[in-house]
CSV table of N, CA, C and O in Angstrom, one decimal:
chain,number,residue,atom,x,y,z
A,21,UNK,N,0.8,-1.2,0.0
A,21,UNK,CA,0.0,0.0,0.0
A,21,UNK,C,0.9,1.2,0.0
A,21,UNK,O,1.7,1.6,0.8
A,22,UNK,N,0.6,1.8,-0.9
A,22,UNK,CA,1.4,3.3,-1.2
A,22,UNK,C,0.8,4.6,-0.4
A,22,UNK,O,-0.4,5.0,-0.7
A,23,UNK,N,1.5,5.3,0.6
A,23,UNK,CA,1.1,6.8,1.3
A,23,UNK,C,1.5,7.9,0.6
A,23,UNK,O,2.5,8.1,-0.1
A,24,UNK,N,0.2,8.8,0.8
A,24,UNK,CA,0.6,9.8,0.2
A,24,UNK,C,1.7,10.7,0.8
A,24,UNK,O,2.6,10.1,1.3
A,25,UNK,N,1.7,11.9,0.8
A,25,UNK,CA,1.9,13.0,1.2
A,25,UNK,C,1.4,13.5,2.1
A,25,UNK,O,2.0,13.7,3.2
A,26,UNK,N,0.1,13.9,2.0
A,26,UNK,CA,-1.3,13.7,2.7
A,26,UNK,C,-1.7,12.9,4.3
A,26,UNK,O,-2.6,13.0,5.1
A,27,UNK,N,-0.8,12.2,4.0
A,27,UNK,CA,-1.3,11.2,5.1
A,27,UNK,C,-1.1,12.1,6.7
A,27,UNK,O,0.0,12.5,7.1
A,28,UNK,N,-2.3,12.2,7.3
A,28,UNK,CA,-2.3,12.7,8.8
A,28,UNK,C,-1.1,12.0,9.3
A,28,UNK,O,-0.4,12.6,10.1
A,29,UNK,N,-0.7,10.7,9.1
A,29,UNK,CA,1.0,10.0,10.2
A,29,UNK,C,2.1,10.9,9.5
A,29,UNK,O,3.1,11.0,10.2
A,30,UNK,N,2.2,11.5,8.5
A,30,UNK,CA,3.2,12.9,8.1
A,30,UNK,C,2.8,13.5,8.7
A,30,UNK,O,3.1,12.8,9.6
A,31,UNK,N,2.2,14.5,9.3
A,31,UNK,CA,2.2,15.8,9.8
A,31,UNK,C,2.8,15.9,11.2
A,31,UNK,O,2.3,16.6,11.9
A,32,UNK,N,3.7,15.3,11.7
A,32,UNK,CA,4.5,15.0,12.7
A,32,UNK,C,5.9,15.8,12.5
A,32,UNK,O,6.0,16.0,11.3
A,33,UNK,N,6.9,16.3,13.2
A,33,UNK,CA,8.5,16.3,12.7
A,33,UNK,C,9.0,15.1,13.3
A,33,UNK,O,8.5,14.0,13.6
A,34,UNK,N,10.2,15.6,13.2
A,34,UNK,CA,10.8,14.0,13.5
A,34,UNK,C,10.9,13.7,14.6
A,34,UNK,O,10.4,12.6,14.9
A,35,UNK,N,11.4,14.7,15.6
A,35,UNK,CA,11.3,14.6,16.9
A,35,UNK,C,10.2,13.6,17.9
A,35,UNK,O,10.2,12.9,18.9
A,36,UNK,N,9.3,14.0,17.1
A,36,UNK,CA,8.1,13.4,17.4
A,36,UNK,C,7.2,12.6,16.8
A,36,UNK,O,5.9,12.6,16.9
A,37,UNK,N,8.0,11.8,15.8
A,37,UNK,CA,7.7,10.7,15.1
A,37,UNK,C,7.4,9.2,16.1
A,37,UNK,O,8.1,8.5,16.8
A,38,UNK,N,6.1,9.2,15.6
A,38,UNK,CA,5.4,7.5,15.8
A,38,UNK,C,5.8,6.4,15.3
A,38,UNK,O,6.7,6.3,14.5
A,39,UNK,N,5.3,5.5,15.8
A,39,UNK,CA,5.6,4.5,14.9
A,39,UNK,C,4.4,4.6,13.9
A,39,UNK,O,4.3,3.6,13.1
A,40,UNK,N,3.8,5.1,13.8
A,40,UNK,CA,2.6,5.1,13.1
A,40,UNK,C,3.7,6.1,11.8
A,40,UNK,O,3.9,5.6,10.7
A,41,UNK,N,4.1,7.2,12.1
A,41,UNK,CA,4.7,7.7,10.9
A,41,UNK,C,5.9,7.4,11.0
A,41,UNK,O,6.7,8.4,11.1
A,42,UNK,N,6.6,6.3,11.0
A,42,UNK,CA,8.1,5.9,10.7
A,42,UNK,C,7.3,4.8,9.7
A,42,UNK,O,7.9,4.6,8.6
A,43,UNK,N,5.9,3.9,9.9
A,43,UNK,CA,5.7,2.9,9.2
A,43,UNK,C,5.1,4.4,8.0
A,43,UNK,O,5.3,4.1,6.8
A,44,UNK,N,4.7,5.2,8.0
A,44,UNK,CA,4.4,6.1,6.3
A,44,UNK,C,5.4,6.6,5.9
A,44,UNK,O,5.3,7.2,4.8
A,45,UNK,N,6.9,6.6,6.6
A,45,UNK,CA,7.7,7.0,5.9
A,45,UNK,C,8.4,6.3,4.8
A,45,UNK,O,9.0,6.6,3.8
A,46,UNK,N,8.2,5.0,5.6
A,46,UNK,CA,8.8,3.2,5.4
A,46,UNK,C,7.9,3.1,3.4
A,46,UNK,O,8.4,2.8,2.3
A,47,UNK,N,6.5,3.3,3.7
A,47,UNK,CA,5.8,3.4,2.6
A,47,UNK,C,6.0,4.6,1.4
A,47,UNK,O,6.0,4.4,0.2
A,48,UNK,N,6.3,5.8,1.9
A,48,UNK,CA,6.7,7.0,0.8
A,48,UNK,C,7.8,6.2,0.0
A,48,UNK,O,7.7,5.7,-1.1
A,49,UNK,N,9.2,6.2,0.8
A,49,UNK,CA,10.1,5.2,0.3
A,49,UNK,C,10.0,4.1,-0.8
A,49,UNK,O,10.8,3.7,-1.6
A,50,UNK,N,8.6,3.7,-0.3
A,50,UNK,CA,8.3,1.9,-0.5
A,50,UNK,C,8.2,1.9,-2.5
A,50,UNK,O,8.3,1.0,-3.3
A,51,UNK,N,7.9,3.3,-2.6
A,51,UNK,CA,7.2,3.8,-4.1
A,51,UNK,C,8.8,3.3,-5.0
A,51,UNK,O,8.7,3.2,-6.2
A,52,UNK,N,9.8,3.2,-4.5
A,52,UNK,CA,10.8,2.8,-5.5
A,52,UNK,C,11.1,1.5,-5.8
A,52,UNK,O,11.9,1.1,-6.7
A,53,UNK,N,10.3,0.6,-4.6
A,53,UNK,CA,10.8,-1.1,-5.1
A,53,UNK,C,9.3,-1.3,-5.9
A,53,UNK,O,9.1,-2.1,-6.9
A,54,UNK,N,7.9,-0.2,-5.1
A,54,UNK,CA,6.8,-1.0,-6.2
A,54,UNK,C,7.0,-0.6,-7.8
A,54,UNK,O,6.5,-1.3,-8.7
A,55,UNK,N,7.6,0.4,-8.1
A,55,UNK,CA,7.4,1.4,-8.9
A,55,UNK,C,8.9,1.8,-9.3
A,55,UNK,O,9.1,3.0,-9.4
A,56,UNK,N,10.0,0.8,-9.7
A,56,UNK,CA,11.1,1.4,-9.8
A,56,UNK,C,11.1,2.1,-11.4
A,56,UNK,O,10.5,1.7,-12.4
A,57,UNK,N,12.1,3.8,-11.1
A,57,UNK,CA,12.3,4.3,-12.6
A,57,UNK,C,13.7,4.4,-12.6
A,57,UNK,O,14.5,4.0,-11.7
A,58,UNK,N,14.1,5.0,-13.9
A,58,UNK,CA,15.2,4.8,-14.3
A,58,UNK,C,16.0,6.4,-13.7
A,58,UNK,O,17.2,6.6,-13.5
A,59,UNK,N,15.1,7.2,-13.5
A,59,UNK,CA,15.5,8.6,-13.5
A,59,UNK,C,15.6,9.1,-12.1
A,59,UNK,O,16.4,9.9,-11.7
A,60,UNK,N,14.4,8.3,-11.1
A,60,UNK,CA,14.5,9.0,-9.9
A,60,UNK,C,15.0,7.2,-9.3
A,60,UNK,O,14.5,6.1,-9.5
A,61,UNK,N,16.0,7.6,-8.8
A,61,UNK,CA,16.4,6.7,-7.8
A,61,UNK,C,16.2,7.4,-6.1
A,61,UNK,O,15.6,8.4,-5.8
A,62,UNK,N,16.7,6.8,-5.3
A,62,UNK,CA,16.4,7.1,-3.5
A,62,UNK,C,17.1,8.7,-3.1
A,62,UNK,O,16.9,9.3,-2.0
A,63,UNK,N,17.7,9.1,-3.8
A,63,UNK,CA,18.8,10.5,-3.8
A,63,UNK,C,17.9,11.4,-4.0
A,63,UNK,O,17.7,12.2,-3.1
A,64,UNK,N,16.9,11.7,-5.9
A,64,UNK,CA,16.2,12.5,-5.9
A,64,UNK,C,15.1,12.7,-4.9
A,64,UNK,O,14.6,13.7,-4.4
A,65,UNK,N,14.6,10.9,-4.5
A,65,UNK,CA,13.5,11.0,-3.9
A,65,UNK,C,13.1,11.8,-2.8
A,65,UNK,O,12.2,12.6,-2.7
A,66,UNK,N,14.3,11.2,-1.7
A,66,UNK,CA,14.7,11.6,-0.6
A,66,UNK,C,14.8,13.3,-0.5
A,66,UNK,O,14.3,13.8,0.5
A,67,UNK,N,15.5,14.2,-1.7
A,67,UNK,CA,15.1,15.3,-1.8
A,67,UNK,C,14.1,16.1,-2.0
A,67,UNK,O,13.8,17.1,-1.5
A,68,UNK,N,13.3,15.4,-2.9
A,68,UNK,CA,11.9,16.0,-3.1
A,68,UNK,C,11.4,15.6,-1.9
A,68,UNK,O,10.7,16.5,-1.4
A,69,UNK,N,11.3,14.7,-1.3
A,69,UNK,CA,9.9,14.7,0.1
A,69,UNK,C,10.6,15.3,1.1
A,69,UNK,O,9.8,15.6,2.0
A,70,UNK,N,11.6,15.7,1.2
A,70,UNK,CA,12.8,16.5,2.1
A,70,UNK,C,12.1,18.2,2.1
A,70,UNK,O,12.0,19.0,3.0
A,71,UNK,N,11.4,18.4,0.4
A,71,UNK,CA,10.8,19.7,0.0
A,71,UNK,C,9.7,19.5,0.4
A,71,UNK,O,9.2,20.7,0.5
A,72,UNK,N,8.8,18.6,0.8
A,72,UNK,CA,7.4,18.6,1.2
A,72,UNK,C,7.4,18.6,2.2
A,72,UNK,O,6.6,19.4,2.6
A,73,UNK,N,8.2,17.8,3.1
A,73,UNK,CA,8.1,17.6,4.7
A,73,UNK,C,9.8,17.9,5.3
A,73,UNK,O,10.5,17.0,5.7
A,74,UNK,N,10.1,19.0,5.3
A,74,UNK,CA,11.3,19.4,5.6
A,74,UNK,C,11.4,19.0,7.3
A,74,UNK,O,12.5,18.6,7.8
A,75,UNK,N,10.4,19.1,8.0
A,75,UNK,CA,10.4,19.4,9.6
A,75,UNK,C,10.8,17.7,10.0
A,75,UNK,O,11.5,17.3,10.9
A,76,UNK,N,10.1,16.9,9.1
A,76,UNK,CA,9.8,15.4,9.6
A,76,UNK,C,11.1,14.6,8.4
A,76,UNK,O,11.6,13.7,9.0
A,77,UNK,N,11.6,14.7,7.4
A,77,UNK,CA,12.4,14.4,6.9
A,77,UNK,C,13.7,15.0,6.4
A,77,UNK,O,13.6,15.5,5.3
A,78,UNK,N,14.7,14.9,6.8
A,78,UNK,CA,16.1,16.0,6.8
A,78,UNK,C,16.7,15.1,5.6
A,78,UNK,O,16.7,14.0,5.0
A,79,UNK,N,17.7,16.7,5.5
A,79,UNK,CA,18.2,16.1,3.9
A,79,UNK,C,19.5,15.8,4.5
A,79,UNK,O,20.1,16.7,5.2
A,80,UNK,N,20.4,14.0,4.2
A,80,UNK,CA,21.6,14.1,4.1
A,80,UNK,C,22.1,13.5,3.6
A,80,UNK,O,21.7,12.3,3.7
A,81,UNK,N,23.1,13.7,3.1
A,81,UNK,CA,24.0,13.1,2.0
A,81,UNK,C,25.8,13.5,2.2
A,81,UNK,O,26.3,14.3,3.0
A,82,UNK,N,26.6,12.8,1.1
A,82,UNK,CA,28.0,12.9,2.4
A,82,UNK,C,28.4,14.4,1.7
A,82,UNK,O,29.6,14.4,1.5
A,83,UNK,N,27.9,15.4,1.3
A,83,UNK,CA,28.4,17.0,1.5
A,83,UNK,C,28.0,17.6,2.9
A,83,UNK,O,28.7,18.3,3.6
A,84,UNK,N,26.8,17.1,3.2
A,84,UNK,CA,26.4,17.7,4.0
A,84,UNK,C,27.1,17.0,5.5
A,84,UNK,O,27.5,17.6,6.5
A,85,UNK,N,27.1,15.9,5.5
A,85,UNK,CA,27.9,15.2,6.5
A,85,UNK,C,29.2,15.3,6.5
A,85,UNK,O,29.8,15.0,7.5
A,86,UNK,N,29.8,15.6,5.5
A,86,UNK,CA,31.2,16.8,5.2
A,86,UNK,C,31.0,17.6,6.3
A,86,UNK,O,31.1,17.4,7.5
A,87,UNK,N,30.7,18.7,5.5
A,87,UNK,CA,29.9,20.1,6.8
A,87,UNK,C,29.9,19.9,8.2
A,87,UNK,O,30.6,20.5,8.9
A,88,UNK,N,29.0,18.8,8.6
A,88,UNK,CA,28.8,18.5,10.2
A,88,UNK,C,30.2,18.1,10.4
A,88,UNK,O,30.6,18.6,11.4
A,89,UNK,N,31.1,17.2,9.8
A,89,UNK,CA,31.6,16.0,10.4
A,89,UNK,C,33.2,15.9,10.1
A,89,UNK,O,34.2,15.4,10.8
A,90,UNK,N,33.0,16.6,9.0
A,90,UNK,CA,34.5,16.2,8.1
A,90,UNK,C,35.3,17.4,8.2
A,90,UNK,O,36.4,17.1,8.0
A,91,UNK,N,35.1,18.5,8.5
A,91,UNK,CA,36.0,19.9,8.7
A,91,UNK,C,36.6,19.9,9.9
A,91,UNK,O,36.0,19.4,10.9
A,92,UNK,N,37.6,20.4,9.8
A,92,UNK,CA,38.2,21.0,11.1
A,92,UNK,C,37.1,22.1,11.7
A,92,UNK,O,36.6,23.1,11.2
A,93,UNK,N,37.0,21.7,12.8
A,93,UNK,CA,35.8,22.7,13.9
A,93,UNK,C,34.3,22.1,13.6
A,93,UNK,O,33.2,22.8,13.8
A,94,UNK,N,34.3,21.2,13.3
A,94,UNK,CA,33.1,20.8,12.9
A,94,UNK,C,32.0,20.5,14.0
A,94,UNK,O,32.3,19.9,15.0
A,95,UNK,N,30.7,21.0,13.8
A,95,UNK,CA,29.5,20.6,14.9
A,95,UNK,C,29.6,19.1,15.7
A,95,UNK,O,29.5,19.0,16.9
A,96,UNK,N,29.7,18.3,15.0
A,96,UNK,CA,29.2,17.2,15.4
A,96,UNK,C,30.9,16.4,15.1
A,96,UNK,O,31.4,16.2,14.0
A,97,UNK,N,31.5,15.9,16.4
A,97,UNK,CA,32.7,15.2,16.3
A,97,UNK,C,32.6,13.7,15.7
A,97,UNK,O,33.7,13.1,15.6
């Protein structure tokens, strides 16, 4: 079963994520094994619902985990 966007278990952030919206997040995801394309793989996807639900899904990938992690003086050791 495919979730929308829409779904009341999204309107959560992360902080305060259910298990009721860890299993709709499990399903937004799920759209690439029912439905694989050639053009959007897990990177774009992850960014576009990152644009829909910024509060409940954070964007990261290794530039940004650069940033936190990999600099001298970095936030997060």
């Amino acid at each position: 079963m495919l979730v929308r966007c829409e779904d009341p278990a999204l309107a959560a952030d992360l902080a305060s994520a259910s298990d009721e919206t860890d299993k709709a997040i499990v399903r937004l995801f799920g759209v690439l094994e029912s439905t694989p394309a050639k053009c959007v793989r897990l990177t774009t996807l992850s960014k576009v619902l990152h644009r829909v639900r910024p509060a409940l899904l954070p964007l990261f990938d290794d530039n940004i985990k650069h940033c936190y992690s990999g600099v001298s003086g970095a936030t997060v050791p």
